[in-house]
Amino acid sequence: MRYSRKVLALLLAALLCVSLMPAASLASEDPADAVGTDEAAQSVEDEAARGETADTEAEEPGEEQASVSGEIEPESEPAEIPVPEEAAMPEADGEDDGESSTLQGSCGSSVVWQYNTETKELLLSGTGATYDAYSWPSDVRSNAVTVLIREGISYLGTSLLSSFSKLETVRIEAPVEEIGSSCFSGSRALKSVELPANVTSLGDKCFYQCAALEELDLPNGLESIGKQCFYASKISSIVIPDSVTEIGNDAFYSCSSLTSVKLSEGLSEIPSCLFLYCESLWDVTIPGSVTTIGSSAFSGCKSLQTIAIPDSVVTVGNGAFNRCSSLTNVTFGSGLQSLALNMFANCTALSSITLPETVIRIEDGAFQSCTNLFFINGGTGIASIGNNAFYNTPWLEIQEHEGEYGEFVILNGVLYKYTGDGVDVKVPEGVKRIGKYSFNGTKLTGVICLPDSLEYIDSEAFNSQTSLEDRKSTRLNSSH
């Protein structure tokens, strides 16, 4: 019994322990669990920290690194990427933002331009015509060195590329037909221009004062060259194609470096002042198609030595060869009838001339101050000699002192000058005409005897002695 009671007590105690064990177990496990939880949290935080470091160091983080925390992050919209300022396009009006190397704009309804501020190249492209008198940004006009004109453009407007201070080269790849007036005017650094075969017209002052332009190839289809087109340029030689039928006045005015010119066979007129003051010009041939040489056409060509006027020429303007101080040889064609006012004045190297029989008039000052002119040959058709036609020439001085007519200077029956000092005078037989101013400044107050051969007296022959005209011979033929 005693043992039974002991066993029973043990069993009850065991049951009591068993019933109390879960609560005790839980109570005993809480601190450990707490410690484990803290350690796990710390482990997660450490892993997350390592993940963030890896994100910072890696260029493209993987999915595992992005999900270290074990949580699915909500999707977010991608952040906007700012555009760098240097990627912005330049303004269309030609103004840049201070950083771009390109300017651009429009210089025609269908023509655009781009300018590279680094290479200094200006590019024109599009179709049709450019504007006239286009206003460029100052940077373009002041600094552009090269211009390229692309295919499609047919007309270059007036003053389009004028006064570009550093422009040196122009390449025209477009089928341009017409280049407007003053297109390149005042671009003093311009050295080279490539003209397309399509060009038919160069406008007035097209290359005006292009002081560095030394050569230019004119296309065979060119038809007209405007007034003052090459004024004061540095062109040294030029071949004008036979397709050219018209050249404006002063086209080569003051081209001081021009030495050689080949004129078009289709040209009918050499206009006024065409080669005025081309001081280096020595080689020029006037084609047989020319009928007119304008006033001062070759005036001031100090290097010109020989000139041949073809038979086709019927008119030569005033002063056409004035001041050609090296001119020694002149050949006259058969079509010329008059030697114009000051035509060869101041040709100081000219020593002799042979006048064709077709020349009937020598106008005022035609050979004045030809200080080396000793011989005049021919002239059998001369009917009129103007005032001072031979003034200040050795020929006149010889005639005045050693001429066969004594006190009279007579050329082919025309009384040119009376050199005597008598109050009465007898005009030699054979004189057909008394020219104007022939007796100017003389002392005639008495009788003038006129020959039977006399046919005409110019209205100003006696000048201050006009009353003497009343005493002319009754044989005077007033129909002349």
Tab-separated table of C-alpha atoms in Angstrom:
chain	number	residue	atom	x	y	z
A	1	MET	CA	0.000	0.000	0.000
A	2	ARG	CA	2.829	2.086	1.005
A	3	TYR	CA	4.368	1.475	-2.438
A	4	SER	CA	1.082	2.022	-4.213
A	5	ARG	CA	0.686	5.354	-2.601
A	6	LYS	CA	4.210	6.338	-3.667
A	7	VAL	CA	3.614	5.242	-7.260
A	8	LEU	CA	0.384	7.107	-7.403
A	9	ALA	CA	2.031	10.235	-6.091
A	10	LEU	CA	4.751	9.934	-8.686
A	11	LEU	CA	2.206	9.533	-11.451
A	12	LEU	CA	0.259	12.570	-10.279
A	13	ALA	CA	3.426	14.587	-10.104
A	14	ALA	CA	4.372	13.471	-13.594
A	15	LEU	CA	0.983	14.398	-14.938
A	16	LEU	CA	1.252	17.751	-13.230
A	17	CYS	CA	4.657	18.346	-14.859
A	18	VAL	CA	3.364	17.320	-18.225
A	19	SER	CA	0.433	19.701	-17.944
A	20	LEU	CA	2.722	22.519	-16.931
A	21	MET	CA	5.464	21.903	-19.589
A	22	PRO	CA	3.962	23.863	-22.685
A	23	ALA	CA	3.601	27.100	-20.796
A	24	ALA	CA	7.030	26.745	-19.326
A	25	SER	CA	8.405	25.759	-22.657
A	26	LEU	CA	6.918	28.832	-24.282
A	27	ALA	CA	8.129	31.019	-21.499
A	28	SER	CA	11.546	29.529	-21.742
A	29	GLU	CA	11.628	29.863	-25.543
A	30	ASP	CA	10.527	33.596	-25.806
A	31	PRO	CA	13.958	35.103	-25.063
A	32	ALA	CA	15.623	32.778	-27.504
A	33	ASP	CA	13.022	33.508	-30.115
A	34	ALA	CA	13.467	37.235	-29.539
A	35	VAL	CA	17.166	36.926	-29.914
A	36	GLY	CA	16.701	34.915	-33.126
A	37	THR	CA	14.293	37.452	-34.509
A	38	ASP	CA	16.696	40.318	-33.792
A	39	GLU	CA	19.504	38.416	-35.456
A	40	ALA	CA	17.358	37.693	-38.529
A	41	ALA	CA	16.318	41.346	-38.793
A	42	GLN	CA	19.917	42.439	-38.518
A	43	SER	CA	20.840	39.895	-41.193
A	44	VAL	CA	18.168	41.270	-43.518
A	45	GLU	CA	19.302	44.842	-42.885
A	46	ASP	CA	22.922	43.886	-43.575
A	47	GLU	CA	21.893	42.116	-46.771
A	48	ALA	CA	19.878	45.161	-47.846
A	49	ALA	CA	22.815	47.422	-47.167
A	50	ARG	CA	25.041	45.219	-49.249
A	51	GLY	CA	22.396	45.324	-52.006
A	52	GLU	CA	22.313	49.119	-51.988
A	53	THR	CA	26.091	49.232	-52.209
A	54	ALA	CA	25.972	46.838	-55.130
A	55	ASP	CA	23.323	49.068	-56.798
A	56	THR	CA	25.598	52.044	-56.448
A	57	GLU	CA	28.634	50.260	-57.847
A	58	ALA	CA	26.950	48.225	-60.593
A	59	GLU	CA	26.081	49.938	-63.907
A	60	GLU	CA	23.019	47.761	-64.505
A	61	PRO	CA	21.751	46.051	-61.316
A	62	GLY	CA	20.239	42.585	-61.672
A	63	GLU	CA	16.798	41.516	-60.562
A	64	GLU	CA	18.165	39.688	-57.501
A	65	GLN	CA	19.781	42.840	-56.198
A	66	ALA	CA	16.606	44.782	-56.765
A	67	SER	CA	14.570	42.334	-54.665
A	68	VAL	CA	16.914	41.755	-51.716
A	69	SER	CA	14.306	42.970	-49.240
A	70	GLY	CA	11.966	40.240	-50.418
A	71	GLU	CA	9.198	42.742	-51.009
A	72	ILE	CA	7.686	43.568	-54.442
A	73	GLU	CA	8.041	47.285	-54.978
A	74	PRO	CA	5.167	49.034	-56.761
A	75	GLU	CA	5.911	50.026	-60.391
A	76	SER	CA	6.741	53.703	-60.811
A	77	GLU	CA	6.818	55.876	-63.979
A	78	PRO	CA	10.337	56.382	-65.408
A	79	ALA	CA	11.971	59.676	-64.511
A	80	GLU	CA	12.336	62.247	-67.360
A	81	ILE	CA	15.863	62.573	-68.775
A	82	PRO	CA	16.907	66.231	-69.143
A	83	VAL	CA	18.046	67.235	-72.648
A	84	PRO	CA	21.561	68.759	-72.668
A	85	GLU	CA	21.581	72.396	-73.736
A	86	GLU	CA	24.123	71.759	-76.484
A	87	ALA	CA	21.647	69.486	-78.269
A	88	ALA	CA	19.202	72.328	-78.908
A	89	MET	CA	18.767	73.359	-82.569
A	90	PRO	CA	19.783	76.889	-83.692
A	91	GLU	CA	17.139	79.430	-84.398
A	92	ALA	CA	15.898	79.581	-87.998
A	93	ASP	CA	16.522	83.289	-88.237
A	94	GLY	CA	20.275	82.775	-88.202
A	95	GLU	CA	20.832	83.414	-84.507
A	96	ASP	CA	22.493	80.670	-82.453
A	97	ASP	CA	22.307	79.929	-78.712
A	98	GLY	CA	25.941	80.685	-78.107
A	99	GLU	CA	27.107	77.057	-78.200
A	100	SER	CA	26.012	75.586	-81.553
A	101	SER	CA	28.496	75.601	-84.480
A	102	THR	CA	25.749	75.988	-87.090
A	103	LEU	CA	23.544	78.892	-88.121
A	104	GLN	CA	20.711	78.518	-90.576
A	105	GLY	CA	17.945	80.433	-92.265
A	106	SER	CA	16.100	81.086	-95.532
A	107	CYS	CA	17.298	83.345	-98.340
A	108	GLY	CA	14.566	82.496	-100.829
A	109	SER	CA	11.029	81.161	-100.822
A	110	SER	CA	12.469	77.699	-101.476
A	111	VAL	CA	16.119	78.313	-100.688
A	112	VAL	CA	17.733	77.678	-97.302
A	113	TRP	CA	21.223	78.273	-95.992
A	114	GLN	CA	23.461	76.791	-93.326
A	115	TYR	CA	26.643	78.322	-92.001
A	116	ASN	CA	29.278	76.408	-90.050
A	117	THR	CA	31.009	78.786	-87.672
A	118	GLU	CA	33.985	76.424	-87.324
A	119	THR	CA	34.738	75.695	-91.005
A	120	LYS	CA	33.478	79.157	-92.150
A	121	GLU	CA	31.529	77.488	-94.977
A	122	LEU	CA	28.164	78.798	-96.136
A	123	LEU	CA	25.905	76.288	-97.892
A	124	LEU	CA	22.905	77.305	-100.030
A	125	SER	CA	20.433	74.660	-101.176
A	126	GLY	CA	16.897	74.403	-102.466
A	127	THR	CA	15.153	75.367	-105.691
A	128	GLY	CA	14.341	78.506	-107.641
A	129	ALA	CA	15.528	82.023	-106.930
A	130	THR	CA	17.142	83.604	-103.915
A	131	TYR	CA	15.904	86.881	-102.531
A	132	ASP	CA	17.311	90.184	-103.766
A	133	ALA	CA	19.323	92.238	-101.254
A	134	TYR	CA	19.138	89.526	-98.578
A	135	SER	CA	20.258	90.678	-95.120
A	136	TRP	CA	22.764	88.231	-93.609
A	137	PRO	CA	23.679	87.901	-89.941
A	138	SER	CA	26.831	89.888	-89.268
A	139	ASP	CA	28.814	86.752	-88.362
A	140	VAL	CA	28.120	85.243	-91.784
A	141	ARG	CA	28.887	88.371	-93.788
A	142	SER	CA	32.043	89.110	-91.792
A	143	ASN	CA	33.591	85.644	-91.510
A	144	ALA	CA	32.406	83.290	-94.271
A	145	VAL	CA	35.365	82.079	-96.350
A	146	THR	CA	33.738	79.536	-98.674
A	147	VAL	CA	30.311	79.432	-100.306
A	148	LEU	CA	28.828	76.326	-101.908
A	149	ILE	CA	25.632	76.687	-103.944
A	150	ARG	CA	23.925	73.336	-104.435
A	151	GLU	CA	21.863	72.038	-107.337
A	152	GLY	CA	18.355	73.377	-107.776
A	153	ILE	CA	18.965	77.123	-107.475
A	154	SER	CA	18.409	79.015	-110.739
A	155	TYR	CA	18.944	82.671	-109.830
A	156	LEU	CA	21.335	84.468	-107.489
A	157	GLY	CA	19.728	87.697	-106.351
A	158	THR	CA	21.087	91.212	-106.394
A	159	SER	CA	23.778	91.888	-103.783
A	160	LEU	CA	23.375	88.322	-102.482
A	161	LEU	CA	27.024	87.872	-101.505
A	162	SER	CA	28.173	91.471	-101.645
A	163	SER	CA	30.683	92.907	-99.169
A	164	PHE	CA	31.606	89.549	-97.630
A	165	SER	CA	34.888	90.726	-96.165
A	166	LYS	CA	36.673	87.341	-95.942
A	167	LEU	CA	34.996	85.395	-98.748
A	168	GLU	CA	37.624	83.687	-100.952
A	169	THR	CA	35.952	80.866	-102.862
A	170	VAL	CA	32.529	80.369	-104.459
A	171	ARG	CA	31.510	77.070	-106.044
A	172	ILE	CA	28.241	77.079	-107.965
A	173	GLU	CA	27.039	73.523	-108.564
A	174	ALA	CA	23.459	74.628	-109.195
A	175	PRO	CA	22.103	75.218	-112.733
A	176	VAL	CA	22.129	78.990	-112.188
A	177	GLU	CA	21.071	80.888	-115.322
A	178	GLU	CA	21.297	84.469	-114.119
A	179	ILE	CA	23.497	86.201	-111.568
A	180	GLY	CA	21.958	89.437	-110.355
A	181	SER	CA	23.542	92.853	-110.214
A	182	SER	CA	26.153	93.477	-107.504
A	183	CYS	CA	25.952	89.809	-106.500
A	184	PHE	CA	29.599	89.659	-105.356
A	185	SER	CA	30.227	93.407	-105.311
A	186	GLY	CA	32.754	94.615	-102.767
A	187	SER	CA	33.887	91.131	-101.680
A	188	ARG	CA	37.500	92.218	-101.836
A	189	ALA	CA	39.039	88.898	-100.720
A	190	LEU	CA	37.243	86.830	-103.388
A	191	LYS	CA	39.828	84.866	-105.400
A	192	SER	CA	37.960	82.071	-107.153
A	193	VAL	CA	34.479	81.629	-108.623
A	194	GLU	CA	33.337	78.541	-110.500
A	195	LEU	CA	30.518	79.498	-112.851
A	196	PRO	CA	28.185	76.766	-114.168
A	197	ALA	CA	27.649	76.170	-117.882
A	198	ASN	CA	24.038	77.338	-117.589
A	199	VAL	CA	24.840	80.981	-116.867
A	200	THR	CA	23.618	83.317	-119.616
A	201	SER	CA	23.766	86.676	-117.856
A	202	LEU	CA	26.090	88.478	-115.437
A	203	GLY	CA	24.378	91.528	-113.959
A	204	ASP	CA	25.650	95.073	-113.548
A	205	LYS	CA	28.513	95.371	-111.024
A	206	CYS	CA	28.464	91.619	-110.523
A	207	PHE	CA	32.161	91.473	-109.535
A	208	TYR	CA	32.533	95.199	-108.802
A	209	GLN	CA	35.730	95.906	-106.827
A	210	CYS	CA	36.558	92.237	-106.256
A	211	ALA	CA	40.148	93.292	-105.774
A	212	ALA	CA	41.575	89.761	-105.348
A	213	LEU	CA	39.782	88.100	-108.293
A	214	GLU	CA	42.587	87.283	-110.756
A	215	GLU	CA	40.926	84.855	-113.166
A	216	LEU	CA	37.508	83.697	-114.215
A	217	ASP	CA	36.396	81.193	-116.846
A	218	LEU	CA	33.296	82.433	-118.646
A	219	PRO	CA	30.995	79.627	-119.896
A	220	ASN	CA	30.344	79.248	-123.607
A	221	GLY	CA	26.628	79.892	-123.212
A	222	LEU	CA	27.084	83.334	-121.692
A	223	GLU	CA	25.176	86.024	-123.615
A	224	SER	CA	25.524	89.294	-121.732
A	225	ILE	CA	27.909	91.036	-119.331
A	226	GLY	CA	26.494	93.950	-117.355
A	227	LYS	CA	27.774	97.467	-116.768
A	228	GLN	CA	30.836	97.746	-114.509
A	229	CYS	CA	30.719	93.985	-114.131
A	230	PHE	CA	34.455	93.621	-113.374
A	231	TYR	CA	35.106	97.217	-112.314
A	232	ALA	CA	38.489	97.469	-110.520
A	233	SER	CA	38.887	93.707	-110.204
A	234	LYS	CA	42.301	92.039	-110.450
A	235	ILE	CA	41.482	89.967	-113.543
A	236	SER	CA	44.716	89.409	-115.502
A	237	SER	CA	43.306	87.878	-118.681
A	238	ILE	CA	39.866	87.106	-120.008
A	239	VAL	CA	38.397	85.154	-122.912
A	240	ILE	CA	34.926	86.377	-123.793
A	241	PRO	CA	33.111	83.511	-125.555
A	242	ASP	CA	31.588	84.057	-128.981
A	243	SER	CA	28.118	83.563	-127.501
A	244	VAL	CA	28.371	87.007	-125.853
A	245	THR	CA	26.544	89.629	-127.904
A	246	GLU	CA	26.280	92.433	-125.369
A	247	ILE	CA	28.688	94.033	-122.903
A	248	GLY	CA	27.750	97.009	-120.744
A	249	ASN	CA	29.659	100.273	-120.342
A	250	ASP	CA	32.691	100.279	-118.028
A	251	ALA	CA	32.627	96.486	-117.739
A	252	PHE	CA	36.413	96.298	-117.211
A	253	TYR	CA	36.925	99.857	-116.010
A	254	SER	CA	40.192	100.264	-114.074
A	255	CYS	CA	41.189	96.591	-114.195
A	256	SER	CA	44.810	97.585	-113.746
A	257	SER	CA	46.155	93.993	-113.892
A	258	LEU	CA	44.373	93.052	-117.124
A	259	THR	CA	46.949	92.259	-119.816
A	260	SER	CA	45.145	90.185	-122.428
A	261	VAL	CA	41.602	90.109	-123.819
A	262	LYS	CA	39.998	87.943	-126.467
A	263	LEU	CA	36.739	89.575	-127.535
A	264	SER	CA	33.652	87.729	-128.742
A	265	GLU	CA	33.182	87.244	-132.470
A	266	GLY	CA	29.489	87.866	-131.887
A	267	LEU	CA	30.033	91.355	-130.517
A	268	SER	CA	28.800	94.292	-132.625
A	269	GLU	CA	29.755	97.113	-130.249
A	270	ILE	CA	32.643	97.816	-127.938
A	271	PRO	CA	30.852	100.045	-125.425
A	272	SER	CA	32.015	103.275	-123.882
A	273	CYS	CA	34.799	103.047	-121.300
A	274	LEU	CA	34.985	99.263	-121.665
A	275	PHE	CA	38.726	99.158	-120.907
A	276	LEU	CA	39.158	102.651	-119.477
A	277	TYR	CA	42.349	102.837	-117.366
A	278	CYS	CA	43.319	99.207	-117.944
A	279	GLU	CA	46.914	100.298	-117.647
A	280	SER	CA	48.483	96.848	-118.228
A	281	LEU	CA	46.440	95.881	-121.298
A	282	TRP	CA	48.678	95.272	-124.294
A	283	ASP	CA	47.061	92.395	-126.181
A	284	VAL	CA	43.601	92.902	-127.637
A	285	THR	CA	42.086	92.089	-131.005
A	286	ILE	CA	38.952	93.813	-132.257
A	287	PRO	CA	36.849	91.199	-134.074
A	288	GLY	CA	35.419	91.744	-137.550
A	289	SER	CA	31.874	91.717	-136.186
A	290	VAL	CA	32.327	95.087	-134.433
A	291	THR	CA	30.802	98.136	-136.113
A	292	THR	CA	31.068	100.651	-133.261
A	293	ILE	CA	33.779	101.534	-130.759
A	294	GLY	CA	32.402	103.678	-127.945
A	295	SER	CA	33.827	106.791	-126.320
A	296	SER	CA	36.936	106.247	-124.157
A	297	ALA	CA	36.726	102.518	-124.839
A	298	PHE	CA	40.514	102.098	-124.578
A	299	SER	CA	41.388	105.424	-122.966
A	300	GLY	CA	44.253	105.242	-120.493
A	301	CYS	CA	45.506	101.844	-121.692
A	302	LYS	CA	49.136	102.835	-121.173
A	303	SER	CA	50.605	99.490	-122.248
A	304	LEU	CA	48.686	99.131	-125.522
A	305	GLN	CA	51.171	99.244	-128.417
A	306	THR	CA	49.228	98.115	-131.463
A	307	ILE	CA	45.627	98.494	-132.539
A	308	ALA	CA	43.976	97.363	-135.741
A	309	ILE	CA	40.559	98.795	-136.532
A	310	PRO	CA	38.789	96.324	-138.842
A	311	ASP	CA	36.902	97.289	-142.011
A	312	SER	CA	33.608	96.570	-140.252
A	313	VAL	CA	34.004	99.578	-137.919
A	314	VAL	CA	32.192	102.680	-139.139
A	315	THR	CA	32.005	104.705	-135.918
A	316	VAL	CA	34.577	105.427	-133.226
A	317	GLY	CA	33.599	107.522	-130.215
A	318	ASN	CA	35.329	110.512	-128.641
A	319	GLY	CA	38.626	109.808	-126.929
A	320	ALA	CA	38.492	106.123	-127.772
A	321	PHE	CA	42.304	105.761	-127.593
A	322	ASN	CA	43.116	108.880	-125.615
A	323	ARG	CA	46.228	108.594	-123.390
A	324	CYS	CA	47.400	105.288	-124.841
A	325	SER	CA	50.932	106.454	-124.211
A	326	SER	CA	52.678	103.331	-125.605
A	327	LEU	CA	50.685	103.140	-128.825
A	328	THR	CA	53.018	103.085	-131.827
A	329	ASN	CA	51.090	101.334	-134.564
A	330	VAL	CA	47.539	102.067	-135.747
A	331	THR	CA	45.844	100.408	-138.699
A	332	PHE	CA	42.611	101.931	-139.983
A	333	GLY	CA	39.909	99.922	-141.720
A	334	SER	CA	38.150	101.009	-144.868
A	335	GLY	CA	34.790	101.570	-143.179
A	336	LEU	CA	35.861	104.533	-141.051
A	337	GLN	CA	34.916	108.022	-142.242
A	338	SER	CA	35.620	110.191	-139.220
A	339	LEU	CA	38.355	110.436	-136.592
A	340	ALA	CA	36.508	111.553	-133.482
A	341	LEU	CA	37.158	114.274	-130.951
A	342	ASN	CA	40.398	113.536	-129.047
A	343	MET	CA	40.438	110.066	-130.579
A	344	PHE	CA	44.245	109.661	-130.282
A	345	ALA	CA	45.014	112.653	-128.069
A	346	ASN	CA	48.053	112.264	-125.806
A	347	CYS	CA	49.322	109.135	-127.566
A	348	THR	CA	52.873	110.261	-126.950
A	349	ALA	CA	54.625	107.272	-128.584
A	350	LEU	CA	52.727	107.491	-131.886
A	351	SER	CA	55.214	108.608	-134.548
A	352	SER	CA	53.329	108.104	-137.810
A	353	ILE	CA	49.873	107.359	-139.136
A	354	THR	CA	48.495	106.435	-142.515
A	355	LEU	CA	44.977	107.688	-143.138
A	356	PRO	CA	42.735	105.742	-145.525
A	357	GLU	CA	41.020	107.609	-148.337
A	358	THR	CA	37.661	106.829	-146.753
A	359	VAL	CA	38.363	109.202	-143.843
A	360	ILE	CA	36.871	112.559	-144.692
A	361	ARG	CA	36.778	114.289	-141.308
A	362	ILE	CA	39.322	114.798	-138.539
A	363	GLU	CA	37.522	116.218	-135.527
A	364	ASP	CA	38.787	118.644	-132.889
A	365	GLY	CA	41.867	117.519	-130.997
A	366	ALA	CA	42.013	114.132	-132.743
A	367	PHE	CA	45.830	113.981	-132.490
A	368	GLN	CA	46.562	116.818	-130.097
A	369	SER	CA	49.594	116.402	-127.834
A	370	CYS	CA	50.869	113.401	-129.771
A	371	THR	CA	54.314	114.706	-128.994
A	372	ASN	CA	56.152	112.191	-131.180
A	373	LEU	CA	53.927	112.376	-134.269
A	374	PHE	CA	56.161	113.402	-137.186
A	375	PHE	CA	54.515	111.798	-140.211
A	376	ILE	CA	50.991	111.799	-141.592
A	377	ASN	CA	50.483	109.779	-144.743
A	378	GLY	CA	47.507	109.343	-147.025
A	379	GLY	CA	44.433	111.323	-146.174
A	380	THR	CA	43.450	111.956	-149.754
A	381	GLY	CA	39.810	111.968	-148.775
A	382	ILE	CA	40.162	114.574	-146.042
A	383	ALA	CA	37.544	117.307	-146.416
A	384	SER	CA	37.417	118.736	-142.887
A	385	ILE	CA	39.929	119.263	-140.095
A	386	GLY	CA	38.783	120.369	-136.650
A	387	ASN	CA	40.306	122.854	-134.265
A	388	ASN	CA	43.548	121.752	-132.592
A	389	ALA	CA	43.398	118.440	-134.417
A	390	PHE	CA	47.224	118.405	-134.575
A	391	TYR	CA	47.976	120.803	-131.759
A	392	ASN	CA	51.306	120.236	-129.997
A	393	THR	CA	52.674	117.736	-132.521
A	394	PRO	CA	56.043	117.770	-134.324
A	395	TRP	CA	54.208	117.371	-137.639
A	396	LEU	CA	52.421	120.688	-137.151
A	397	GLU	CA	55.606	122.440	-136.114
A	398	ILE	CA	57.379	121.202	-139.229
A	399	GLN	CA	54.526	122.326	-141.438
A	400	GLU	CA	54.515	125.754	-139.840
A	401	HIS	CA	58.208	126.369	-140.484
A	402	GLU	CA	59.218	124.121	-143.344
A	403	GLY	CA	55.981	123.281	-145.125
A	404	GLU	CA	55.664	123.572	-148.896
A	405	TYR	CA	52.917	126.173	-148.520
A	406	GLY	CA	54.947	128.625	-146.450
A	407	GLU	CA	52.693	130.365	-143.988
A	408	PHE	CA	49.853	127.938	-144.611
A	409	VAL	CA	49.377	124.450	-143.211
A	410	ILE	CA	47.408	122.525	-145.787
A	411	LEU	CA	46.433	118.845	-145.790
A	412	ASN	CA	44.802	117.463	-148.922
A	413	GLY	CA	43.374	120.810	-149.972
A	414	VAL	CA	42.107	121.726	-146.518
A	415	LEU	CA	43.592	124.870	-145.028
A	416	TYR	CA	44.216	123.896	-141.430
A	417	LYS	CA	46.137	126.920	-140.175
A	418	TYR	CA	47.544	130.265	-141.229
A	419	THR	CA	50.764	131.057	-139.352
A	420	GLY	CA	51.666	134.433	-140.890
A	421	ASP	CA	51.299	137.897	-139.402
A	422	GLY	CA	50.272	139.942	-142.440
A	423	VAL	CA	47.254	142.204	-142.539
A	424	ASP	CA	46.510	141.055	-146.094
A	425	VAL	CA	46.615	137.435	-147.219
A	426	LYS	CA	46.323	135.420	-150.407
A	427	VAL	CA	45.161	131.853	-149.947
A	428	PRO	CA	47.093	129.474	-152.248
A	429	GLU	CA	45.441	127.930	-155.275
A	430	GLY	CA	44.353	124.380	-154.694
A	431	VAL	CA	42.775	125.006	-151.313
A	432	LYS	CA	39.265	123.584	-151.368
A	433	ARG	CA	38.229	124.275	-147.830
A	434	ILE	CA	39.176	126.724	-145.113
A	435	GLY	CA	38.767	124.957	-141.780
A	436	LYS	CA	37.348	126.442	-138.627
A	437	TYR	CA	39.688	128.594	-136.577
A	438	SER	CA	42.217	128.563	-139.461
A	439	PHE	CA	42.837	132.275	-139.040
A	440	ASN	CA	42.120	132.446	-135.330
A	441	GLY	CA	44.442	134.899	-133.559
A	442	THR	CA	45.916	136.413	-136.724
A	443	LYS	CA	46.279	140.119	-137.544
A	444	LEU	CA	44.158	140.095	-140.660
A	445	THR	CA	42.538	143.480	-141.150
A	446	GLY	CA	42.964	144.034	-144.868
A	447	VAL	CA	42.204	142.084	-148.016
A	448	ILE	CA	41.982	138.293	-148.287
A	449	CYS	CA	42.303	136.846	-151.749
A	450	LEU	CA	40.547	133.540	-152.162
A	451	PRO	CA	41.428	131.000	-154.869
A	452	ASP	CA	39.136	129.739	-157.572
A	453	SER	CA	39.546	126.227	-156.157
A	454	LEU	CA	37.826	127.156	-152.867
A	455	GLU	CA	34.568	125.339	-152.239
A	456	TYR	CA	33.759	125.800	-148.574
A	457	ILE	CA	34.580	128.026	-145.609
A	458	ASP	CA	33.745	126.759	-142.143
A	459	SER	CA	31.568	129.127	-140.108
A	460	GLU	CA	34.289	129.825	-137.546
A	461	ALA	CA	37.216	129.965	-139.978
A	462	PHE	CA	38.061	133.580	-139.186
A	463	ASN	CA	36.634	133.687	-135.682
A	464	SER	CA	37.180	137.368	-134.656
A	465	GLN	CA	37.648	138.370	-138.300
A	466	THR	CA	34.142	137.304	-139.330
A	467	SER	CA	33.643	140.458	-141.421
A	468	LEU	CA	36.212	139.126	-143.854
A	469	GLU	CA	33.803	136.416	-144.927
A	470	ASP	CA	31.946	139.074	-146.880
A	471	ARG	CA	34.993	139.345	-149.152
A	472	LYS	CA	35.131	135.690	-150.213
A	473	SER	CA	35.283	134.781	-153.854
A	474	THR	CA	32.129	134.808	-155.887
A	475	ARG	CA	33.206	131.337	-157.092
A	476	LEU	CA	32.405	129.892	-153.626
A	477	ASN	CA	30.056	126.969	-153.989
A	478	SER	CA	27.529	127.533	-151.207
A	479	SER	CA	25.981	124.090	-151.709
A	480	HIS	CA	28.865	122.435	-149.824
